[in-house]
Structure formats: structure tokens, C-alpha cells
Amino acid sequence: MKIGLIGAGRLGKLHGELLTYHIPEAEIKTVAEIYADDVKGWAKQLRILNLTTDYSDILDDSEIDAVLICSSTDTHAQLIIEAANAGKHIFCEKPIDFNIEKIQHALNSVKAAGVKLQIGFNRRFDHNFKKVREIVESGKVGNVHIVRITSRDPAPPPLEYLKVSGGMFLDMTIHDFDMVRYLSMSEVEEVYAQGAVLIDPAIGNIGDVDTAIITLRFKNGAMGVIDNSRQAVYGYDQRVEVFGSKGYVEVKNDFPNSATLSTVEGVISEKPHYFFLERYKMSYVEELKAFVDAVAKDKEPPVTGNDGLQPVLIGAAALKSLRERRPVKIQEVH
Amino acid sequence: MKIGLIGAGRLGKLHGELLTYHIPEAEIKTVAEIYADDVKGWAKQLRILNLTTDYSDILDDSEIDAVLICSSTDTHAQLIIEAANAGKHIFCEKPIDFNIEKIQHALNSVKAAGVKLQIGFNRRFDHNFKKVREIVESGKVGNVHIVRITSRDPAPPPLEYLKVSGGMFLDMTIHDFDMVRYLSMSEVEEVYAQGAVLIDPAIGNIGDVDTAIITLRFKNGAMGVIDNSRQAVYGYDQRVEVFGSKGYVEVKNDFPNSATLSTVEGVISEKPHYFFLERYKMSYVEELKAFVDAVAKDKEPPVTGNDGLQPVLIGAAALKSLRERRPVKIQEVH
Amino acid sequence: MKIGLIGAGRLGKLHGELLTYHIPEAEIKTVAEIYADDVKGWAKQLRILNLTTDYSDILDDSEIDAVLICSSTDTHAQLIIEAANAGKHIFCEKPIDFNIEKIQHALNSVKAAGVKLQIGFNRRFDHNFKKVREIVESGKVGNVHIVRITSRDPAPPPLEYLKVSGGMFLDMTIHDFDMVRYLSMSEVEEVYAQGAVLIDPAIGNIGDVDTAIITLRFKNGAMGVIDNSRQAVYGYDQRVEVFGSKGYVEVKNDFPNSATLSTVEGVISEKPHYFFLERYKMSYVEELKAFVDAVAKDKEPPVTGNDGLQPVLIGAAALKSLRERRPVKIQEVH
Amino acid sequence: MKIGLIGAGRLGKLHGELLTYHIPEAEIKTVAEIYADDVKGWAKQLRILNLTTDYSDILDDSEIDAVLICSSTDTHAQLIIEAANAGKHIFCEKPIDFNIEKIQHALNSVKAAGVKLQIGFNRRFDHNFKKVREIVESGKVGNVHIVRITSRDPAPPPLEYLKVSGGMFLDMTIHDFDMVRYLSMSEVEEVYAQGAVLIDPAIGNIGDVDTAIITLRFKNGAMGVIDNSRQAVYGYDQRVEVFGSKGYVEVKNDFPNSATLSTVEGVISEKPHYFFLERYKMSYVEELKAFVDAVAKDKEPPVTGNDGLQPVLIGAAALKSLRERRPVKIQEVH
């Protein structure tokens, strides 16, 4: 299978390497990157033969079956439309867009073209979260009553990034909005978002929050709560639990090693992974494998366009709730 | 020190035994219990010399320094007033009352009489929660950002009890309202309560909920969230964590033993304690020791009358929030 | 049931208190202690009515059903004989004696008198080790292949004590020799002991070791290994595991609380209990309960005279192995 | 850097793939494999250009800097000699040979030729064991007193393999003999090996054991113990701990995920990895990286020829100890 990579920034390069080294059934034929010169050496090392500044070279290439859209968020919706029109199957990094209409417009194009679309919510493919889902699916916790997520990053992104990121709910919590749908096996009906600026006043100055607690109601009667922080000094803290009528399942963080040292001082062990790639590398591999597999076997991708839309709706409802200081139903923003 | 026990139901008998067997500095001189006949054998076994149906026998006894009020909730406020007027130091089981005015009236009597009052929020004395507080107090987690409590009982009480218990927030969550004050080292300013009936429709029929997620704002800027369930089939589930600018501290549940069995089936270990007394016995001992110590050394008790009032205010705000489906400030119910 | 306590040193006082406060079915009628004056206050506080310097007062008292022998090791054998002859049931602290003949002589008296004898190997009653035994007994690990014990004390006893204690194998490892019989559900056939002086040369100077690894063969084909140290600076370290054809079961240490703090420094949690009493108090309560129960219901005590003899045989074989630097069969010392 | 792979059986293919996908600084130029036809497809997929049945094609190729010797054990020594004579740097899978003279002969050739030799003891590069070593090296456990290793495989290899594998000590425990040197930072002086046939009588019939406990003395005064089993039905069980004057460090097993499910049945979590590759893949990557790095930067490899010799000496002493039922000094077999 031949693939075109659009956007070779940090995430794009990651996808490119992982696909090259871990997925023999597919290969990157062409990379389209505005700053093509910057990635010449990188492309050469991966033995990627074609490098261009114009993504049309990919869309026009009949040899290419699918594209990975890893460019900046503001280009996603348009690229999806064009790629769909060109008959390419599409893997697109999250989010599709911050604007709900634009998202729906892009999804319509995909539907009309009959191509496959997978959204890059990689955490679904993480060994821990995937296992929680399997356990919930198997009925072992019974009817879901409470879904709890703690989701804290080691440090906030630069202010410049935050300004254009859509805010905490659409940049960071969006992963958790996807995760609650994945784990509850239901849809969010209502959101109540409480936020604060506790880490860096500058974040408040640009109209964002850095700490939040978001309560949810699901269609199936269950309830959920997400607590976020932009700064957990000890590392990536992503713990989830699903509690139900038959019990509960939870996962811990991932650690570089399991060494535990006991001295007069106490019992000391390793902090969770601090670096993003250490923590999630395998989930990126698995989501790419799933995409290639869906294309190869003509199956529905495991994370669909609608899965890309719903978290943005929930995020919009959360934003409205935060501002108006009241619970907001999803219908209000859809 | 001579003590009078008012009320020898389940909790009263517990306090009586623990004081007798674990606190040599004090002894129960007299037990007042409406159904005195029922507890004759019990009192004899503990070598308690005096048993009466009339608590005045305790209040009028100048030998008795302090009373333990363990009778039904609806008698607490009145007994506090009478005991204060009789110059007795007072340990009173939670809650003082469901009615805020009655509580304040009782607290005024205590203040006027200059006696000591300690409220029975025993979980503060639990080895795990006490350690969390010490760590927060020591500044090791920095400024508190998020206080998280999971609090689930193994099974709901009988419906008859639920009908007069004040509802989930005043009967069960009241412990957690006290715990968030204890751990955040601040006061609750605002409450948003979301509830559901997921376990037993009969609970809904009497106007109560059995599952809840309650979001809080604290005066010091921190936020908190409590998730409750009346039925965790696997045992008492009480986990707390405090997250701040320097890190976070959490505690796990207590287990009967640490045995872990690894077979082809998987890795299996013990469920948390299922029986209330197994889980909390030592915390009851410690709170009684603290009370006796406060009386003996003329110190302020570690859990004061105001500590008895605040959780009821928070519970009232939670109830209002649940019914009106909006965040409610504490000022609104005080 | 009326009990006589012989010896009110540290362990004797512990047994006295635990029986008084935790076992309503029995009471200490008389305490015999050479330094009776020293324990007057203690006895009074426990409301023990009779205090004597002469243990005959206990043996001659027909009201007394059973005795707790908690005096120094060199008096145990003789006291067992006299108590047996006086028709008293006997609880005796470990070890019965260091000399195998004296032990057998004492056991013969007990047998002849038809009284019950329980030896104070309290760790069998510890919540963790008891659970391991239950799991092994239930067949969940299948045929036992390997029994592993790590057994380390926080600090060595004073040199004066070590000189008369019988050496590491008979003073400290003796608990582990009992534990391997308890957990393997078999008898030790052969011992290979390897020792070293790594903590304090003075321990070597009196002919003892402070660190040891002891390998065992059991009658049922299984093998075992014990590693001992007189000084684990982090606390009482007693971990066991039993590995078999169907899996393995292990237990961890006990900790004062489960608080875990995550900061930039790492993840820090509590050290194991450092104080002997904190760690084992409940096991002492349980062994006394078992003894009182055995006497009251005319059942065989759970830790018999033979259970008191075997570990001394194993210890003797270990000592011989250490000195002769070869494996030694139990038959060689019996 | 150009590398020649000699032997493309299971381990050889693994090394080939890992080097190709994870180590951009080097590439496999030629694969020598007796059954070359069988690996044509495999080599093509990895884009390895040259495939031969004759390893001389590698040794004679001046473009090739280093060789990976992954053929059967009985070819290792000879290949090392020839490769050294051909001036190739050498990575050789363990063991070099079962015969101590052959090993020394091979090591002499390497020394004479001045090439680098690294032996494939991959577990040193495992994230857990490496961390233990770092902690020991840093002095955090103080003087090493006890090194403990539990090392159990999920299932024994086929009998045909066992017959030519050199027996448990040279096939399986050899990893642990290397690990104790790595973790103790000392040399083994004396060995006492106790073995049994508890899993499969057929293993006894070919003169081997399937369960063993091996006690060690180190030059630095420390002691060690290894317990082995050929069949841990729950997965790869490799736990180590190093105990010393300042505390102890231990590691747990690795698990596919951290999901824990709590129900009425108990608390259930995942078994350790069952498949060899899942558990150790990264350690193979890391050892290859270290080899390529040593060659590229002209540094001493982290696992030397002597590191390849010592475990075989310890294994020989263990075998002698097992047969003669006594402790054996290393000098006796060297």
C-alpha cells in the first residue's frame, strides 16, 4: 500500500517513522511539507523517495491509496475534502477543526466520496485504555455507573501555541472527551465544566484555563467526571476507571521501570514517563496499523469521522458551560 | 476520667467497647439507653456499673466529666444543649442535625457553657487520610489545586433508614464534605451536585439518589470532586488524592491481607474490607483518644462544632444544586 | 477461664495486656514474676488481682486452668514439666529450649499428663501468612515446588542478648523454620546453611552470623530457601512466597499507611512497620484466642509441642551445616 | 556500518529485524544461513541485499565491519576465532560454548586480533535490571549483602532441545549467573546447587533438573541465591533484588497492561508477559545499539568475552556441586 504524508512537523515525522519501521505492509511514497528543505535529511534516512511542497502531488498520484493528514489544524477540514474528492482514504490527526460546521462539511465530503476516514485519537490504542474498554465491553463491570478520568500533562505548551490551540477543552480535554465515549460505550448528553487558572496567570489572560473539573451525563444514565491540569510536575498522569453494577476497572500510569528502593528515607520508585513519545509511541503504531488494516481489508476504521465530531461538540458545550456557569446539553451546541 | 454514654445502639456500643478496651485513662461510669434491658449483658461484660433509661442521671452526676452522644440524630442537638448546660464536655456522633438553625442553636449553648465539643468524623483519624493531611500540611504537594474523593459503600442501608437519614448527601457524603475541608485546608465556596438513581429505583421513589458526582470550589482557589455510590459490590471504596503545584498524594483502600496469587487465570488479590468495622475500627479508637486527650489537657478538640456545621451547609447546598440543576454558593444556604 | 501468667517481662506483659483487652472469655487471675515489685502498677492497671514471685502459687491453684509461660528461655522446659504435672494447659513462648533432649523430655511430660501445649509461633496467625497457608491448602498453587522466605529485622539485638540467644538460627531463623513447615505442609529433610558477618564484626566475634542464606529440601520433594539479615534499615521485612505447579502466591510487607506522594523527586511511599509491636500485635491476639479456644473446646492447639521441636532440629542441622560447610540431614541431629 | 549476520534461525532473524528497524547507523549487508532458501522472503522484506550459505562471504568482505554470530552454540567458538582472524568485530549470542577450554581459546584469538567482542546477555539491557544496576552502582543500597534472583520460564523447551542445551545451568541459569555478576558488581567465589525434577520426569531421565536453588558467595563478601523453575504457568517470572547496608532495591515483572478489575470475586489483574519476545524485545534492541555504538566509537563493549566466560565457569561449578552434593569453589573448575 502506498501512502502520502501531508505535513512533516513533529507529529507528521512521528507517523512517518512509525509507519516506515513498524508497518511493512505500507510505505510512504511521498511527503508533502511546506518547509520541504527542512526535512530532506529525515526523508532520505527513511528512504522516502518523493518530497514536495505541494500536496496536490499526492492527491493527483493514482498510485497513492491513502493519505496521512498531519498538518496544522486549520488545514485539516479542507485537506479532508480535497483528499476525499481525490478518492484517497484518509487518516487525519485530531482535531478535524474547532468549528462544528466545517467538520460536518468535511464529513459530508467523505461520505459522498465513499472513502475511509480515521481520526487520530491514538489513546484508544494504548495498551491500558484498550484493556479497560475490553473489560467494559465484556460486561465484567456490569452496567456502567461512573466513568472517571484524571488527565494531567507534565507542562503547559508555549503561550503562542495555546493562543491558537482552541483552548484547553479543544486541545487537551478533547482526548478525554473521546475516551469517555470509548469507555462508557455511550454518548454524552450534558456537560458541566468548572475551570480555574492555578498554574500560570498568562493562561488566564488569553482567556483560557489551566485546571478543570468537567462533569458529564451519558445517554445510558451513567455519569462521568474528568479532572485536568496543564502541569503535573511528576509526569504524564492519565488514569481512568469505569465503575459499574458489578465492580470497577482501573489502570495506572506507565513507568520507565518497576524498580523500588527501600531505605531509611522511605520507599522510592520511578515517576511516570515524562516524555510524550515514551508514553504513547506504541499507541501511535497501533492506530496506524489499524488504519492500514481497515484500508487493506475494506473495513470501517475503528475511529470514525463521527468520533472526530463528537468530542468537539462536547468541548463546545464545555466551553459554553464554563462561561455561563451552568450545565449545558449537547443539543444546545449542535 | 469518668464518661457517660448516651445511646447504646450499634455505634454507641462500639464507642463503649473501644473506650473500655483501648483507653485506660477514661472509663464509662454510666450508660443511658432507652432499651436498657437489651444492653444489660453487654454492659456487664464491659464491667460498666451503671445502666439507666434516663440520661439525666448522667447529666446530673458531678463525677462525670464528659458525655458521648450516640443516640439517634434527631436527639443530638437537644442533648448537646442540655449537656453543655450541665457543664459536661461533649463528644457527639455525626451529624449534629440536618437543620442548620438547630445546629447553630446547639453550638451557641456549647460556646456559652465553655465546654468542649468534638464531632464524630472518625475518618480524619484513619491512618491513610491522616497521612494525606500531614503531607498536604507539610507543603509537599505545594498549593492545592484538585482534591479528589471516591467514596462508595458496599451496599445501601435499608429503605426504612434511608427515609429518615436526611438523604445521601447528609447521611453518606457528609463524611466526604468533612474530608474535603480537612484535606484542602480551606472552606467550600460553591457546590454543583449531579445525581442519579442507578442502583435501586426504590431509592429514587423516596426522593433520594444512590449515585452522585459533586464538584466543589474552595476559598483558596482549589477545586474538588467527590464521586459517590451506595453500592460497590467489591467492598468499602474510599480513595482520596490531593493534587497541587508540587505533585500529588493519594491513598489506596485497606485490604484484609496482601496475598497475591498468580495462575493461568491471572493475578488475583484480596478485595477491600467489606465490613464497616474492619475498615474503620482504629479510626474510632483514635478519635476517642483525641477527645479524652483534649478534655484531659484542656485543649481544643481536633473536630469542632464548626466542623460539625460546615458539612451540613455543604450538604444543603448540594441538595439545592441537585434540585435546581445549577451551582449553588454556600452563602445561599447559610 | 482463669489463666496464670509466668514471667512479666516484655513479652509477658504483652500477652497479659492482649488477653485482658481482647479475649473476654478468659482472664489473668495471677501473675508470677521474679521482679514482682516492678510490675505492680502494670498489674493494677489491668485489674489483675494476684501478683507473686513464686510460680507455684499458680501451679497449685486449682482455679487456674492454663498457664502462659513467658519467662526466659532457660526456664521453659522445666516450667512445662511442672505445669503439666500440675494438670495445667500450657501456652509457652518459643523456643521450648535450645537442647533437643530437654525439649523431648518436656514433651513427654505433656503427653503423659494429657494437657494441651501450644507454642508461641505467632506469625502463623498473621493475616498475611495465614492467607498464604489457606491458599496453599486449597490447592490453588498445585504441588508445592519452592518455598521462599525473606526475613530481615530492622536492627540486631544487643550483644548481651545475642550471647545467650542460641545464635541467629535458634533466635531469629527459628520463626522461619516454623513458617516453612507451615507453608510447605511438609517436613524438612535436609539443610544447607551459608552465613556471613556483614553487619557487625562483634557478632562474628561471639561466634554467630548476622546474614544467612539457608537452602532446604522437604519430604514432599519441594525445596525452600530462607534469606536472613539482622539489619534491614527500612523496617521489618518479612515476605514469603510459595511457588507450585499451578502458580505462586506471595505476600508483601505491612505498612503504616498506603499514602504515595509523586513529585519531581520520584514516587515516595511509606516504609514497612519499624516497630515489632506495630507489625505483629494482631498475630499475638489471634494466637492467644486460638489457645483459649483450644482449651475451652478441648481441641488440639494449632501449634503443638512437635511444632516446637521441629524448628529446633532444623536450627541444629543448620548450625552443623554452617560449621561443616556441607548439607546436613535432619536425621543427623535427631 | 555494514554488518554480516551469521545464522538466521529464530534469534538470528530477531537480531536482523531489530537492527534493520531500530538502528539506522548500521545495516545488514549479508546474511549467511545454511538453509538460505528458507529465509529468502524474510531477507527480501528487510531489503537485505546479499544472502549466502557460506559465511566466508561475510568474513572475506572488507566492507563488512562486524558480524552477529547467531548460529547454533556448537559453532560459536570456531566462528569467533575465524571472525577475529578476519579482523571483524563480533557480537556473539550466548553461550560462547559449554567447554571452558574452547571458550578461552576463542577469547585468546579475539585478544590477539584486537577486535571487539560482545556477548548476547541481553537482560543487562532490560529497563528493569539496568535500573537495579544503576541504583547499586550509585551506592544507594550501600554495601551489597544479598543478591536474590527468581527466574522462571513459562514452559520447558522441547526435550530434543534440552538434550543438547548443556542442561539447565548452562542453558537457562546462565542468564542469572551473568545477572548476579552484573548486579553484585563482584565475582562468584563459591557455588552450592540444589536441584530437583518436579515438573517432568523425562527431564530427569536425560540427566537434567527442572527446578533449582543455587546459593553463591561473592568475592566482596556478599551472598546470593537464585531460584529457577522451567515452568511458571503464569508467565515469565524474573524478579531480582539487591539488599545491602543502606536498604534494598527490587523490580517486579512486566505486564501487558496495568488494568485491575475489582468485583465480588476479588481483585484481578494481568499475568506477566507470556511470550519471550514481548518481554525482552527492547533489551535486544538496546544490546545491539550498545554493540554498534562500541564499534563506531572504538569503546569497550559493555558485555565482554570474559563476561561470556564467567557464567560458564559458574555453571560448571554448579553442575559439580549438584552431582557431588557439596559447595564448589570456582577455582576447582577453572
XYZ file of N, CA and C in Angstrom, chain A residues 103-194:
276
model
N -16.501 20.904 10.295
C -16.334 19.462 10.485
C -17.418 18.720 9.713
N -18.659 19.156 9.898
C -19.746 18.437 9.232
C -19.625 18.517 7.712
N -19.156 19.635 7.255
C -18.922 19.816 5.816
C -17.898 18.791 5.324
N -16.814 18.654 6.070
C -15.776 17.700 5.678
C -16.319 16.276 5.732
N -17.075 15.960 6.784
C -17.612 14.606 6.888
C -18.563 14.284 5.745
N -19.309 15.303 5.302
C -20.206 15.077 4.164
C -19.417 14.689 2.927
N -18.309 15.375 2.701
C -17.468 15.052 1.535
C -16.976 13.617 1.615
N -16.559 13.237 2.774
C -16.053 11.869 2.959
C -17.155 10.874 2.646
N -18.327 11.160 3.146
C -19.447 10.241 2.939
C -19.778 10.143 1.463
N -19.825 11.312 0.835
C -20.153 11.330 -0.586
C -19.132 10.562 -1.403
N -17.861 10.697 -1.039
C -16.793 10.047 -1.812
C -16.677 8.561 -1.507
N -17.246 8.148 -0.377
C -17.182 6.726 -0.049
C -15.798 6.255 0.343
N -14.934 7.185 0.775
C -13.606 6.769 1.234
C -13.655 6.566 2.741
N -12.571 5.978 3.260
C -12.499 5.748 4.694
C -11.812 6.935 5.364
N -12.296 7.255 6.556
C -11.699 8.328 7.344
C -11.455 7.823 8.756
N -10.199 7.944 9.232
C -9.888 7.600 10.613
C -9.270 8.819 11.277
N -9.734 9.100 12.496
C -9.238 10.272 13.236
C -8.190 9.805 14.252
N -7.178 10.641 14.434
C -6.018 10.230 15.230
C -6.156 10.259 16.737
N -7.237 9.654 17.270
C -7.333 9.566 18.728
C -6.571 8.315 19.179
N -5.261 8.495 19.258
C -4.380 7.361 19.497
C -4.553 6.676 20.852
N -5.012 7.401 21.860
C -5.053 6.797 23.190
C -5.992 5.589 23.248
N -6.954 5.521 22.315
C -7.805 4.327 22.261
C -6.965 3.079 22.027
N -5.805 3.264 21.441
C -4.978 2.123 21.081
C -3.901 1.841 22.132
N -3.874 2.649 23.153
C -2.911 2.419 24.233
C -3.257 1.120 24.953
N -2.242 0.358 25.305
C -2.456 -0.971 25.899
C -3.339 -0.923 27.147
N -3.222 0.137 27.945
C -4.024 0.228 29.151
C -5.487 0.556 28.857
N -5.722 1.618 28.087
C -7.094 2.069 27.856
C -7.868 1.066 27.015
N -7.163 0.416 26.121
C -7.782 -0.608 25.283
C -8.281 -1.759 26.154
N -7.495 -2.101 27.149
C -7.878 -3.195 28.024
C -9.105 -2.825 28.852
N -9.165 -1.551 29.288
C -10.339 -1.113 30.056
C -11.585 -1.276 29.190
N -11.462 -0.841 27.950
C -12.597 -0.959 27.038
C -13.029 -2.403 26.871
N -12.050 -3.305 26.699
C -12.377 -4.722 26.529
C -13.131 -5.252 27.737
N -12.685 -4.852 28.914
C -13.324 -5.325 30.137
C -14.747 -4.784 30.253
N -14.923 -3.512 29.904
C -16.282 -2.939 29.955
C -17.175 -3.646 28.939
N -16.631 -3.831 27.739
C -17.387 -4.497 26.676
C -17.807 -5.903 27.073
N -16.964 -6.575 27.807
C -17.238 -7.959 28.174
C -18.311 -8.054 29.256
N -18.725 -6.910 29.792
C -19.763 -6.930 30.813
C -19.261 -7.168 32.215
N -17.963 -7.219 32.406
C -17.428 -7.576 33.713
C -17.661 -6.503 34.780
N -17.880 -5.239 34.394
C -18.214 -4.256 35.427
C -19.730 -4.032 35.459
N -20.472 -4.775 34.649
C -21.921 -4.637 34.649
C -22.358 -3.365 33.935
N -23.480 -2.785 34.384
C -23.941 -1.519 33.824
C -22.993 -0.428 34.280
N -22.581 0.416 33.340
C -21.649 1.489 33.702
C -22.384 2.546 34.527
N -21.832 2.899 35.683
C -22.396 3.944 36.524
C -21.547 5.212 36.486
N -20.246 5.081 36.673
C -19.357 6.248 36.733
C -18.108 5.987 35.893
N -17.789 6.960 35.010
C -16.516 6.923 34.290
C -15.673 8.070 34.824
N -14.493 7.734 35.318
C -13.636 8.755 35.917
C -12.331 8.843 35.153
N -11.949 10.076 34.780
C -10.657 10.253 34.109
C -9.852 11.341 34.802
N -8.605 11.034 35.102
C -7.643 12.042 35.542
C -6.676 12.219 34.393
N -6.499 13.438 33.944
C -5.691 13.657 32.760
C -4.867 14.923 32.944
N -3.581 14.728 33.206
C -2.712 15.854 33.514
C -1.425 15.764 32.704
N -1.077 16.865 32.049
C 0.176 16.927 31.293
C 1.321 17.417 32.182
N 2.561 17.081 31.826
C 3.690 17.486 32.660
C 3.877 19.010 32.685
N 3.588 19.648 31.547
C 3.774 21.098 31.499
C 2.919 21.687 30.387
N 2.510 22.943 30.544
C 1.677 23.551 29.508
C 2.498 23.817 28.248
N 1.839 23.825 27.083
C 2.545 24.192 25.858
C 2.895 25.682 25.899
N 3.715 26.150 24.967
C 4.059 27.577 24.959
C 2.809 28.441 24.746
N 2.834 29.627 25.261
C 1.680 30.538 25.170
C 1.257 30.754 23.719
N 2.238 30.868 22.842
C 1.955 31.074 21.416
C 1.078 29.957 20.867
N 1.396 28.737 21.288
C 0.598 27.595 20.847
C -0.795 27.644 21.449
N -0.840 27.938 22.758
C -2.120 27.973 23.446
C -3.095 28.945 22.778
N -2.538 30.067 22.285
C -3.394 31.102 21.700
C -4.188 30.585 20.506
N -3.596 29.659 19.768
C -4.294 29.178 18.566
C -4.788 27.731 18.722
N -4.721 27.211 19.914
C -4.996 25.779 20.092
C -6.467 25.471 20.295
N -7.288 26.533 20.439
C -8.697 26.282 20.674
C -9.041 26.247 22.154
N -8.021 26.403 23.015
C -8.278 26.374 24.448
C -8.155 24.975 25.001
N -8.100 24.861 26.316
C -7.858 23.583 26.974
C -8.838 22.499 26.555
N -10.116 22.838 26.465
C -11.104 21.802 26.192
C -10.947 21.203 24.790
N -10.573 22.041 23.825
C -10.454 21.538 22.460
C -9.045 21.050 22.128
N -8.070 21.421 22.949
C -6.704 20.985 22.676
C -6.303 19.801 23.530
N -6.666 19.837 24.797
C -6.200 18.795 25.714
C -7.331 17.863 26.130
N -8.437 18.415 26.630
C -9.526 17.582 27.118
C -10.193 16.814 25.983
N -9.965 17.252 24.760
C -10.597 16.593 23.624
C -10.249 15.102 23.604
N -9.037 14.755 24.026
C -8.659 13.335 24.141
C -9.554 12.633 25.152
N -9.846 13.323 26.249
C -10.651 12.723 27.312
C -12.121 12.636 26.894
N -12.586 13.620 26.099
C -13.964 13.540 25.603
C -14.107 12.315 24.695
N -13.065 12.031 23.914
C -13.107 10.828 23.086
C -13.041 9.592 23.981
N -12.177 9.639 24.984
C -12.006 8.483 25.856
C -13.291 8.143 26.615
N -14.044 9.148 27.078
C -15.264 8.818 27.825
C -16.299 8.156 26.910
N -16.325 8.532 25.649
C -17.254 7.872 24.730
C -16.804 6.425 24.528
N -15.509 6.266 24.350
C -14.905 4.946 24.111
C -15.164 4.005 25.301
N -15.010 4.531 26.502
C -15.103 3.670 27.683
C -16.539 3.480 28.182
N -17.374 4.521 28.065
C -18.746 4.405 28.553
C -19.602 3.620 27.564
N -19.131 3.558 26.332
C -19.896 2.941 25.243
C -21.254 3.625 25.120
N -21.257 4.960 25.309
C -22.498 5.735 25.205
C -22.166 7.121 24.660
N -23.154 7.984 24.617
C -22.949 9.349 24.144
C -23.174 10.327 25.295
N -22.437 11.445 25.245
C -22.604 12.475 26.269
C -23.851 13.282 25.958
N -24.661 13.494 26.998
C -25.890 14.287 26.842
C -25.734 15.696 27.385
N -24.991 15.789 28.474
C -24.915 17.070 29.179
C -23.548 17.236 29.821
N -23.110 18.519 29.869
C -21.769 18.842 30.367
C -21.843 19.969 31.394
N -21.114 19.831 32.488
C -20.933 20.961 33.401
C -19.432 21.124 33.603
N -18.896 22.285 33.201
C -17.450 22.482 33.263
C -17.088 23.575 34.254
N -16.157 23.225 35.117
C -15.668 24.175 36.116
C -14.178 24.330 35.876
